[in-house]
CSV table of C-alpha atoms and ligand atoms in Angstrom, one decimal:
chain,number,residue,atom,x,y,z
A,1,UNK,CA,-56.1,-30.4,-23.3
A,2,UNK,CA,-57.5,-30.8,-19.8
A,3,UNK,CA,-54.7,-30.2,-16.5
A,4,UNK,CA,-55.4,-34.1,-16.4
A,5,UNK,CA,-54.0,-34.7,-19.9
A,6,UNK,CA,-50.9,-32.5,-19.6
A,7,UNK,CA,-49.9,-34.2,-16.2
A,8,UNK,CA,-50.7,-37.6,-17.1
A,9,UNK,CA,-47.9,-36.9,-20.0
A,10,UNK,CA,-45.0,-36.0,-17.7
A,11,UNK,CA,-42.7,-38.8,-16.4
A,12,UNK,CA,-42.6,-40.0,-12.6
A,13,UNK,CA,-39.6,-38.0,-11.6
A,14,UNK,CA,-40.8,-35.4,-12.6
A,15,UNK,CA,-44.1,-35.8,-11.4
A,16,UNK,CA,-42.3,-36.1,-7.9
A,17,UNK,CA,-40.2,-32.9,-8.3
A,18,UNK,CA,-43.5,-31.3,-9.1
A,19,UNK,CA,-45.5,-32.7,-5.7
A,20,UNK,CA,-41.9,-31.3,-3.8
A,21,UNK,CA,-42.2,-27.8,-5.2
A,22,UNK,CA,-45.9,-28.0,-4.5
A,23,UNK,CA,-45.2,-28.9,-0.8
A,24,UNK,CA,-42.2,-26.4,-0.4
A,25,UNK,CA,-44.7,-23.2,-1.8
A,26,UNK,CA,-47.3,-24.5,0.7
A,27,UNK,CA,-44.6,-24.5,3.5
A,28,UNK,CA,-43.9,-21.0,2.1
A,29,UNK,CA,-47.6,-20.1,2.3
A,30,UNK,CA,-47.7,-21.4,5.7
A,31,UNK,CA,-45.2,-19.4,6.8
A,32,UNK,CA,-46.4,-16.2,5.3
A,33,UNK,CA,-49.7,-16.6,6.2
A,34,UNK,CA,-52.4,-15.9,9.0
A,35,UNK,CA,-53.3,-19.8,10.7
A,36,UNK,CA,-56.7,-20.0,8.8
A,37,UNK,CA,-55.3,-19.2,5.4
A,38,UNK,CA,-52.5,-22.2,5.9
A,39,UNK,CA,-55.2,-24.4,7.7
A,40,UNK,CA,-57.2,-24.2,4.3
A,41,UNK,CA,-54.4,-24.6,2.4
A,42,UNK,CA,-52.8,-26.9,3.9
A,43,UNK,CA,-56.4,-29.4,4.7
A,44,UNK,CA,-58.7,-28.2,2.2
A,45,UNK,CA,-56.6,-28.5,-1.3
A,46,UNK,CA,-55.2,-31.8,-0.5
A,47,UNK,CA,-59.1,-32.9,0.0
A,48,UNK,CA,-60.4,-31.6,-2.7
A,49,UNK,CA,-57.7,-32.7,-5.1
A,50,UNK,CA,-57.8,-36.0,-3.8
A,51,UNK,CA,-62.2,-36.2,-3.9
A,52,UNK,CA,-61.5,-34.9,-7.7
A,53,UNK,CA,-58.5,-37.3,-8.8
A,54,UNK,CA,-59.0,-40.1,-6.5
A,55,UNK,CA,-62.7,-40.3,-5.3
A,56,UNK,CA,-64.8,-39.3,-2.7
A,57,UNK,CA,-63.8,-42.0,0.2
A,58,UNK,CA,-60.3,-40.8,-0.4
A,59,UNK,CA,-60.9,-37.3,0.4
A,60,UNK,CA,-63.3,-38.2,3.3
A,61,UNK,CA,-60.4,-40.2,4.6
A,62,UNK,CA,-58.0,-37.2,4.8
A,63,UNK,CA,-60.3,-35.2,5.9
A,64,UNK,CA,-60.7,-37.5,8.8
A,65,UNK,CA,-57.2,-37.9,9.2
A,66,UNK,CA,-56.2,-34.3,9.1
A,67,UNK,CA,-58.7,-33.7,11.8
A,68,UNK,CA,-57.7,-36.6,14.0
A,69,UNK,CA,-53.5,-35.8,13.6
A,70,UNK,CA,-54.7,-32.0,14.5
A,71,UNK,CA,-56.8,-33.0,17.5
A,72,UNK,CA,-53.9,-35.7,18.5
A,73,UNK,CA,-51.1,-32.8,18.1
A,74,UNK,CA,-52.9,-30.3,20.0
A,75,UNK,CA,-52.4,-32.7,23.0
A,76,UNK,CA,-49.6,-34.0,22.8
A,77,UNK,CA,-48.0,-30.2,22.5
A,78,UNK,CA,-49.1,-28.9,26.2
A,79,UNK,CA,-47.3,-26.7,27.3
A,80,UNK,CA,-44.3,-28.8,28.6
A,81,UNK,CA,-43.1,-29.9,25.1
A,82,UNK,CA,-44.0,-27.1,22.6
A,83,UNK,CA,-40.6,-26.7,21.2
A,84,UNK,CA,-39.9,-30.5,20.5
A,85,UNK,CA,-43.8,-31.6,19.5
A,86,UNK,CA,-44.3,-27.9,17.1
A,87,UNK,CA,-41.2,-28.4,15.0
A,88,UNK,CA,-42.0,-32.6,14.8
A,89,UNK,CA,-46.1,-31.5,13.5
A,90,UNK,CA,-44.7,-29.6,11.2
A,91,UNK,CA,-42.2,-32.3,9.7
A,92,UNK,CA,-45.1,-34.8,9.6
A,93,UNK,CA,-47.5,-32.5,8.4
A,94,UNK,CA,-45.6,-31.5,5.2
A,95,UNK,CA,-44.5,-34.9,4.9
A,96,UNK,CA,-47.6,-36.3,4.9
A,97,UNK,CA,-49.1,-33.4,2.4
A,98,UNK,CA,-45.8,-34.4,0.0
A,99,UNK,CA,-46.6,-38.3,0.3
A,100,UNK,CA,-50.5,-37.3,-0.6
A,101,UNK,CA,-49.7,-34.7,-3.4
A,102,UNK,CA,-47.2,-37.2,-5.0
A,103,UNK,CA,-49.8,-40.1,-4.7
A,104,UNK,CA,-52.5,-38.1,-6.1
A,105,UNK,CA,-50.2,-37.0,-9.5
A,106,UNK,CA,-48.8,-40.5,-9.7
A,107,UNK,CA,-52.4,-41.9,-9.5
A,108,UNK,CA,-53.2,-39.5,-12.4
A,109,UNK,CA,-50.4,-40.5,-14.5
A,110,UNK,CA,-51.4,-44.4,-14.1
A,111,UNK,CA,-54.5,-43.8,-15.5
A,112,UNK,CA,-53.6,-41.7,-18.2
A,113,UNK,CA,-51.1,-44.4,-19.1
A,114,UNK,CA,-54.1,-46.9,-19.2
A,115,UNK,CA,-56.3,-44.6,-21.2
A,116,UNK,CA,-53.0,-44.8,-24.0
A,117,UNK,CA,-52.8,-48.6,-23.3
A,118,UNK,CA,-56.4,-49.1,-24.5
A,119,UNK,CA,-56.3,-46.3,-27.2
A,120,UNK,CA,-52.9,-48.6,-28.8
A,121,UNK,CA,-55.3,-51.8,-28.1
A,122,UNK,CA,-58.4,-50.3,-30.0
A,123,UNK,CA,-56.1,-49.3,-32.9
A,124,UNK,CA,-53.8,-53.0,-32.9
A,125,UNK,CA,-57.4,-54.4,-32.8
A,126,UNK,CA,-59.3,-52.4,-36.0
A,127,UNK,CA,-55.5,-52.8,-38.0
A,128,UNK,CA,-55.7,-56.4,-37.7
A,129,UNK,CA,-59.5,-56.5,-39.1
A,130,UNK,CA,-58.5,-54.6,-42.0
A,131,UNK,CA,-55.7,-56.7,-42.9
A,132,UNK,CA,-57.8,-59.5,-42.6
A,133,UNK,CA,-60.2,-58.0,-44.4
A,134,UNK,CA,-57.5,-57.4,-47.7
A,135,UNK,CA,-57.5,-61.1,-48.8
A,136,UNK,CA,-60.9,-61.8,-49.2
A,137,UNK,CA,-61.4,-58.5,-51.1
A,138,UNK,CA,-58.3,-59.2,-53.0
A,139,UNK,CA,-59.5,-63.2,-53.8
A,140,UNK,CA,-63.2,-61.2,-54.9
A,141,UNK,CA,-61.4,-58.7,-56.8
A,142,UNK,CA,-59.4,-61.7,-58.6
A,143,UNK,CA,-62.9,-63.5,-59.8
A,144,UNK,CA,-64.4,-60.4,-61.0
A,145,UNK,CA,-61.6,-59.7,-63.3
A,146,UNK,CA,-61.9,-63.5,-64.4
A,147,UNK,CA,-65.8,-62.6,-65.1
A,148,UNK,CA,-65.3,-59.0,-66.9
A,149,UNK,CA,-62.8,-60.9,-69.1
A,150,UNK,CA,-65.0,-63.1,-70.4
A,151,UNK,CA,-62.8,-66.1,-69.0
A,152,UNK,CA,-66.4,-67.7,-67.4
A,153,UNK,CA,-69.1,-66.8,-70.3
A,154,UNK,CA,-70.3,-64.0,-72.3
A,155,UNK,CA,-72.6,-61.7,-69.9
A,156,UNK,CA,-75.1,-59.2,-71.3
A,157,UNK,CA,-73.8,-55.4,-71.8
A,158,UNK,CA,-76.0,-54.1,-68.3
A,159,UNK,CA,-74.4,-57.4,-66.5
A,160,UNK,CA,-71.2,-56.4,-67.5
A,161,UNK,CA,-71.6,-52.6,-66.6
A,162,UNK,CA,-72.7,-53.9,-62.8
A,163,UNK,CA,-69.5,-56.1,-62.8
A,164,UNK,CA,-67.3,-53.4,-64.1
A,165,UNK,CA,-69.1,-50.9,-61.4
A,166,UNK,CA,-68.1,-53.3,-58.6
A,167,UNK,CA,-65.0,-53.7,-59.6
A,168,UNK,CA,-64.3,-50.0,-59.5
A,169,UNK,CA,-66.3,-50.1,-55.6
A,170,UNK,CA,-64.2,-53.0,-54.7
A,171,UNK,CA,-61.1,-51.5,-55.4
A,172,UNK,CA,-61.5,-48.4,-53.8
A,173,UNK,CA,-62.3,-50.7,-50.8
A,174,UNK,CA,-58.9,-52.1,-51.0
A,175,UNK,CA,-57.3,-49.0,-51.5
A,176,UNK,CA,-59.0,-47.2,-48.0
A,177,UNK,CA,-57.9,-51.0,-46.2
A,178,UNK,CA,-54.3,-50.3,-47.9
A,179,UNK,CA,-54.0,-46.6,-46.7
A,180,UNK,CA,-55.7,-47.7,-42.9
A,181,UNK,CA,-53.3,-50.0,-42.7
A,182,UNK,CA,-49.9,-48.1,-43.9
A,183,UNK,CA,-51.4,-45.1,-41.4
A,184,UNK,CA,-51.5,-48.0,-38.4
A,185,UNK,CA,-47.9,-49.1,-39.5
A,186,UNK,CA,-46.6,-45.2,-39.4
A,187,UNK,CA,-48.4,-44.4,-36.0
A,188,UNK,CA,-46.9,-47.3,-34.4
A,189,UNK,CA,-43.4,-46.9,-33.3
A,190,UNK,CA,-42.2,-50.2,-35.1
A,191,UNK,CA,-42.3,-48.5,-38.6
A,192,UNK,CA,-39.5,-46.5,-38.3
A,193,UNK,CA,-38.0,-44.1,-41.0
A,194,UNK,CA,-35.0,-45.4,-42.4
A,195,UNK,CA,-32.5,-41.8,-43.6
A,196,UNK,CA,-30.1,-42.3,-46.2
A,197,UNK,CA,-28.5,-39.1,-48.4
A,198,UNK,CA,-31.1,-39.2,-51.8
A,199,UNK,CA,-30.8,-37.5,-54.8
A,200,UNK,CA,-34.4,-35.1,-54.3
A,201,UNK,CA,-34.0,-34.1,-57.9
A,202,UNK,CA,-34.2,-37.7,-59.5
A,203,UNK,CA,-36.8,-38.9,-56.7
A,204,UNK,CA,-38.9,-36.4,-57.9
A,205,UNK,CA,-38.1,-36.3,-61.5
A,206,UNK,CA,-39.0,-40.7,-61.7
A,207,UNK,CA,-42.1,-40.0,-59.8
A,208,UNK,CA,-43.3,-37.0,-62.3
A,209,UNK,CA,-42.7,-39.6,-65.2
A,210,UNK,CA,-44.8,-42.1,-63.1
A,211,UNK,CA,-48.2,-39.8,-62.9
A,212,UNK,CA,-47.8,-38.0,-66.2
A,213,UNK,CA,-49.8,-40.9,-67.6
A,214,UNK,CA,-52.2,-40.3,-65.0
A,215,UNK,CA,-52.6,-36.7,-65.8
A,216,UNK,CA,-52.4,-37.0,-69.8
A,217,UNK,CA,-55.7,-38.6,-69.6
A,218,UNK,CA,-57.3,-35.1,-68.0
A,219,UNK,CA,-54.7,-33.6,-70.2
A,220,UNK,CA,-53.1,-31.8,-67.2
A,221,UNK,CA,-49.5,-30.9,-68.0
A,222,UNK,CA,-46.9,-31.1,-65.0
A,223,UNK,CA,-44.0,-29.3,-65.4
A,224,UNK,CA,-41.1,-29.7,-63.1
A,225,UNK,CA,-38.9,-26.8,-62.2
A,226,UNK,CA,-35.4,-26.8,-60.9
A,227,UNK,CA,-33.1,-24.2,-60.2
A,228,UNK,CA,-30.4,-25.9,-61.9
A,229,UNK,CA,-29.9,-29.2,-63.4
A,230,UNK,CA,-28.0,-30.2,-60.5
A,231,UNK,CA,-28.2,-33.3,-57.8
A,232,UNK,CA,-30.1,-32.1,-54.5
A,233,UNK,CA,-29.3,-34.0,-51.8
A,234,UNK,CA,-31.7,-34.8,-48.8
A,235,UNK,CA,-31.1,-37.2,-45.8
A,236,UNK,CA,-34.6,-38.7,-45.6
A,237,UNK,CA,-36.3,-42.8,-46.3
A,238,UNK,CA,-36.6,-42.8,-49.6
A,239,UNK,CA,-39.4,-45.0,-50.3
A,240,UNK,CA,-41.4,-43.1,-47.7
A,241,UNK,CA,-40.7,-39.6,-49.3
A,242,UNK,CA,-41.8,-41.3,-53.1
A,243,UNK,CA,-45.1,-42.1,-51.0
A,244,UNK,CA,-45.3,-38.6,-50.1
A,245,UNK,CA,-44.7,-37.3,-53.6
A,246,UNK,CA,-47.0,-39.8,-55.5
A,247,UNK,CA,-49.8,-38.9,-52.6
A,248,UNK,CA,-49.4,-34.8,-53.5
A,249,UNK,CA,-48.9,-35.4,-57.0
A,250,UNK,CA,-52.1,-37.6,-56.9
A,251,UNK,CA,-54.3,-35.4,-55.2
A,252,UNK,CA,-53.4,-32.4,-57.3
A,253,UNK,CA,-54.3,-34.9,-61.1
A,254,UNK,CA,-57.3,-35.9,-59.0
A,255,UNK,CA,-58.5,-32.5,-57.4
A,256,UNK,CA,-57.7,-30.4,-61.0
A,257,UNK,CA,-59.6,-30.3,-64.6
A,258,UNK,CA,-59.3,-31.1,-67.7
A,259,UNK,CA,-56.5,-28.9,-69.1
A,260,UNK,CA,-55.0,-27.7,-65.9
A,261,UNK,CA,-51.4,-27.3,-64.8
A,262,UNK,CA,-49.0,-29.0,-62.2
A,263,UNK,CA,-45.3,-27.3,-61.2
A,264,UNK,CA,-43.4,-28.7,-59.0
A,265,UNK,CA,-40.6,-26.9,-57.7
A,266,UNK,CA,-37.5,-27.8,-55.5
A,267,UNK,CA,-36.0,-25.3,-53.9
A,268,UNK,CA,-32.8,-26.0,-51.9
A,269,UNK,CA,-32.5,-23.7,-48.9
A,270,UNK,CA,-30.3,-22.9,-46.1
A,271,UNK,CA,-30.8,-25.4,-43.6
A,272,UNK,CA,-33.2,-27.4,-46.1
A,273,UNK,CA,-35.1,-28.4,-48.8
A,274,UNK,CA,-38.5,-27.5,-49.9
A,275,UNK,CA,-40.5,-29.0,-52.4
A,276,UNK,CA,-43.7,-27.4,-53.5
A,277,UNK,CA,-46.6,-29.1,-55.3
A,278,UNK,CA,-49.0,-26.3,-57.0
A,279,UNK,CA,-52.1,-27.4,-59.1
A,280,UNK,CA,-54.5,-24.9,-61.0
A,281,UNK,CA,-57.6,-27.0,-59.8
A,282,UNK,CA,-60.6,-26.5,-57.4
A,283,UNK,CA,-58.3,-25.4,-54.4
A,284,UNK,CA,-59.7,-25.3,-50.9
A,285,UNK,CA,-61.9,-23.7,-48.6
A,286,UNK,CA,-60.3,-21.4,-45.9
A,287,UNK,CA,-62.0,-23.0,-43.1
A,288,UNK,CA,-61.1,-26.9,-44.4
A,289,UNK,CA,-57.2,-26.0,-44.8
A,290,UNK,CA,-56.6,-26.4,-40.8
A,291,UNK,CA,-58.1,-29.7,-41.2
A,292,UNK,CA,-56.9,-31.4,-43.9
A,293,UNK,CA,-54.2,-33.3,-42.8
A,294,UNK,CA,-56.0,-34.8,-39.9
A,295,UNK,CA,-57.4,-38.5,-40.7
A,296,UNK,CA,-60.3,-39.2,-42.2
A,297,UNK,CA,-61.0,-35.2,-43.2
A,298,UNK,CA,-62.4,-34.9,-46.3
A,299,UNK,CA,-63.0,-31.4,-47.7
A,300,UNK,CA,-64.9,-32.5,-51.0
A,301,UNK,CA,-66.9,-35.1,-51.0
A,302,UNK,CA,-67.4,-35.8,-55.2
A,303,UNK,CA,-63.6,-37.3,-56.4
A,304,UNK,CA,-63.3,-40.7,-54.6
A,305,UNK,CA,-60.9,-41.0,-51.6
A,306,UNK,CA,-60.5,-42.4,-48.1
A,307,UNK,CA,-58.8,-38.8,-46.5
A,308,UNK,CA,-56.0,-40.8,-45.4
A,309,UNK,CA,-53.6,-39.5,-47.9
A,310,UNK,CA,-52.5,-36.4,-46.4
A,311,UNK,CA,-52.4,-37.9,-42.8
A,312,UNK,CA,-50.1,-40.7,-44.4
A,313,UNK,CA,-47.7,-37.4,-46.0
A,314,UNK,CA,-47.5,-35.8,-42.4
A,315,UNK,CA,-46.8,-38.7,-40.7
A,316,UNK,CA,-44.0,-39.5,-43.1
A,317,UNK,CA,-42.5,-35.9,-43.6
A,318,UNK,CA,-42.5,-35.3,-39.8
A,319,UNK,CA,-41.1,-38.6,-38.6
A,320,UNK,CA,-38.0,-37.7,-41.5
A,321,UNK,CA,-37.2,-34.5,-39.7
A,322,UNK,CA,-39.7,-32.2,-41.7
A,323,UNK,CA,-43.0,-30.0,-42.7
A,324,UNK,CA,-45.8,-30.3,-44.6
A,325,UNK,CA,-48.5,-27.8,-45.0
A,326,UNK,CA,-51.2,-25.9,-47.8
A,327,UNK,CA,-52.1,-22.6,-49.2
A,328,UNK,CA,-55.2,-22.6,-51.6
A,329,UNK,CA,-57.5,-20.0,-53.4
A,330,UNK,CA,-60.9,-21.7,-53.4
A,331,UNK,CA,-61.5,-22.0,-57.8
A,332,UNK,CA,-57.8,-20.8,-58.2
A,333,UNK,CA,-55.3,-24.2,-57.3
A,334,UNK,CA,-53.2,-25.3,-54.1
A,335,UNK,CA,-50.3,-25.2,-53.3
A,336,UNK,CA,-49.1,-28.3,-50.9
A,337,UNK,CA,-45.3,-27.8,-49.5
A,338,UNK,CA,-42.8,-30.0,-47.6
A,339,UNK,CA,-39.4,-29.8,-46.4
A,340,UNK,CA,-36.7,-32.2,-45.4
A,341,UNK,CA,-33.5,-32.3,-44.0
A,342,UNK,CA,-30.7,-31.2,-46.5
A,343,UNK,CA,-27.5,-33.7,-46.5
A,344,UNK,CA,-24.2,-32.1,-46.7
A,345,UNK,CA,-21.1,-34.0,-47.9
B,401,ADP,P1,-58.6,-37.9,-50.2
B,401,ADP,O1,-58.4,-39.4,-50.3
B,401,ADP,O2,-60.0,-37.5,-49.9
B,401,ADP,O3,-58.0,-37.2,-51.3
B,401,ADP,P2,-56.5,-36.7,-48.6
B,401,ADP,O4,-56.1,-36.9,-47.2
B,401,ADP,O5,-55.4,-36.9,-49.7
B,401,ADP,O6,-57.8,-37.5,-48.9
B,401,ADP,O7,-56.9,-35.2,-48.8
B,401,ADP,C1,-57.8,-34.6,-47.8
B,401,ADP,C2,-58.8,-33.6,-48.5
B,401,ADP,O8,-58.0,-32.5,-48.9
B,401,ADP,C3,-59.4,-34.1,-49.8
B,401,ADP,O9,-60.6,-34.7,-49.5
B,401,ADP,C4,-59.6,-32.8,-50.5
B,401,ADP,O10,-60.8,-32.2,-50.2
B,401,ADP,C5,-58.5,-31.9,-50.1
B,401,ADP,N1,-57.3,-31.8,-51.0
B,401,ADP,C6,-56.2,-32.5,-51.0
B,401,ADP,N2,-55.4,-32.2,-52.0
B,401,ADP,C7,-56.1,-31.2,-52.7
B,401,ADP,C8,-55.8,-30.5,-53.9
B,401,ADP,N3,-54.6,-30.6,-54.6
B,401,ADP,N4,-56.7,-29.6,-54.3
B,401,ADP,C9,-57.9,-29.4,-53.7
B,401,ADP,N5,-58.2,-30.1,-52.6
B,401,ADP,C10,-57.3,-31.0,-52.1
């Protein structure tokens, strides 16, 4: 992150206190110095700063001033008034560098806040083209079924495997649209988790039953293991954590084989609760694991997917006071772990 970035972050206040400190260690440096050491300080860094942050005429413009206020208070301070003109410089002088450092970070922090302003605009913009993309590709999806059944007239078996393949494209298409969209919705601040107390155990237990279906047809077995038959309770949105569970559990059916094994284990611990997906499939490679969550990243590129399903999980698990993360054995299986906030009575 550039010294830009990081300033550009901080609030106006404190922004301000920062330009004060910056003036008093100057003064300090001033003081402690030789005249040519506090003259380059004191001329030199405010120019430069302001030719890097502000622009060029801006820096020519206190360089010119600085050289005119210098000439003007070497003549005014004969010497008949050097103890009421030296102490007056000074005051000017390091209010005038304190007016100019503050300017310069405030400046900074204006256009950072622009560069956010058009980064929110560019993302408002592409989520309202997806969700105007969903219809149409719903309506499509709608008359295709209506072919493949047979509803409008027998088709050939070829013309029937093309529909049946765009089907299968077009839904896929819809699911990325779905998943950009829930992604916008999470990033923006208007979607909000929701914490209630939840029975984890139950959550967890309804969404196994859900995917088993899923994973008898690879015949993958998932096995869910408890410590003890008991209620755990988390303080967390519901429906987003059964988004977060369906997303891990989906990824582990998709990214195993035929035969394989899912356990998932909830483990209630001091201060929380973790719950730990771990598949026997084609795990990951070192150097992808850092990456995964991030949008987009996609580590494999054969099972179909958008990469938006373990940004989606982070988003979720972090905005409901947790942490997600992955441990794989390329060939061996992952292991994908979150925790939540535990709710006590
Ligand atoms: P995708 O839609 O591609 O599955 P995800 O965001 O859910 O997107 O996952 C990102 C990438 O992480 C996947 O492309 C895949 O390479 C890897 N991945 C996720 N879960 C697993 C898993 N259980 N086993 C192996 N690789 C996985």
């Amino acid at each position: 992150m550039s010294i830009t970035e990081i300033l550009g972050k901080q609030s106006k206040p404190l922004l301000t206190a920062l330009g004060f400190v910056l003036v008093l260690l100057i003064g300090v440096i001033d003081y402690l110095t030789d005249p040519l050491f506090s003259s380059l300080m004191l001329y030199l860094v405010p120019i430069i700063l302001a030719t890097r942050f502000v622009g060029r005429s801006a820096g020519i413009l206190i360089a010119v001033s600085s050289a005119l206020t210098w000439v003007l208070a070497d003549m005014i301070s004969g010497p008949a008034y050097p103890h009421i003109i030296i102490p007056i410089w000074n005051l000017a002088e390091k209010l005038g560098m304190f007016f100019i450092v503050v300017y310069i970070l405030l400046r900074i922090s204006k256009a950072e806040e622009e560069s956010r302003r058009l980064e929110r605009e560019r993302k408002d913009m592409l989520s309202m083209f997806a969700h105007d993309m969903k219809n149409p590709l719903i309506v499509a999806g709608g008359f295709l079924s209506r072919l493949i059944s047979g509803k409008a007239g027998p088709f050939t078996e070829k013309q029937m495997e093309y529909l049946k393949l765009m089907k299968d494209e077009l839904g896929r298409l819809e699911r990325y649209i779905k998943d950009f969209l829930e992604l916008s919705r999470l990033e923006s601040s208007e979607y909000k988790p929701v914490p209630a107390p939840f029975n984890m155990s139950a959550a967890l237990k309804m969404r196994i039953e859900m995917e088993r279906i899923e994973a008898e047809k690879k015949d993958i077995n998932i096995e869910f293991r408890i410590p003890e038959d008991t209620a755990i309770m988390v303080n967390a949105d519901a429906i987003q954590i059964d988004r977060v569970i369906a997303n891990l559990l989906n990824n582990a059916i998709k990214y195993t084989g035929s035969s394989g094994t899912i356990i998932v284990n909830l483990i209630e611990r001091d201060k929380d609760v973790l719950v730990q997906v771990v598949d026997t499939g084609i795990g990951i490679m070192e150097k992808h694991i850092p990456h995964i969550f991030d949008t987009f990243y996609r580590a494999s590129r054969d099972a179909g997917g958008s990469g938006l399903g373990l940004s989606i999980a982070r988003s979720i698990v972090e905005a409901n006071g947790g942490k997600i993360w992955a441990e794989s054995i390329l060939g061996k299986g992952s292991t994908f772990s979150f925790t939540l906030p535990r709710y006590y009575a």
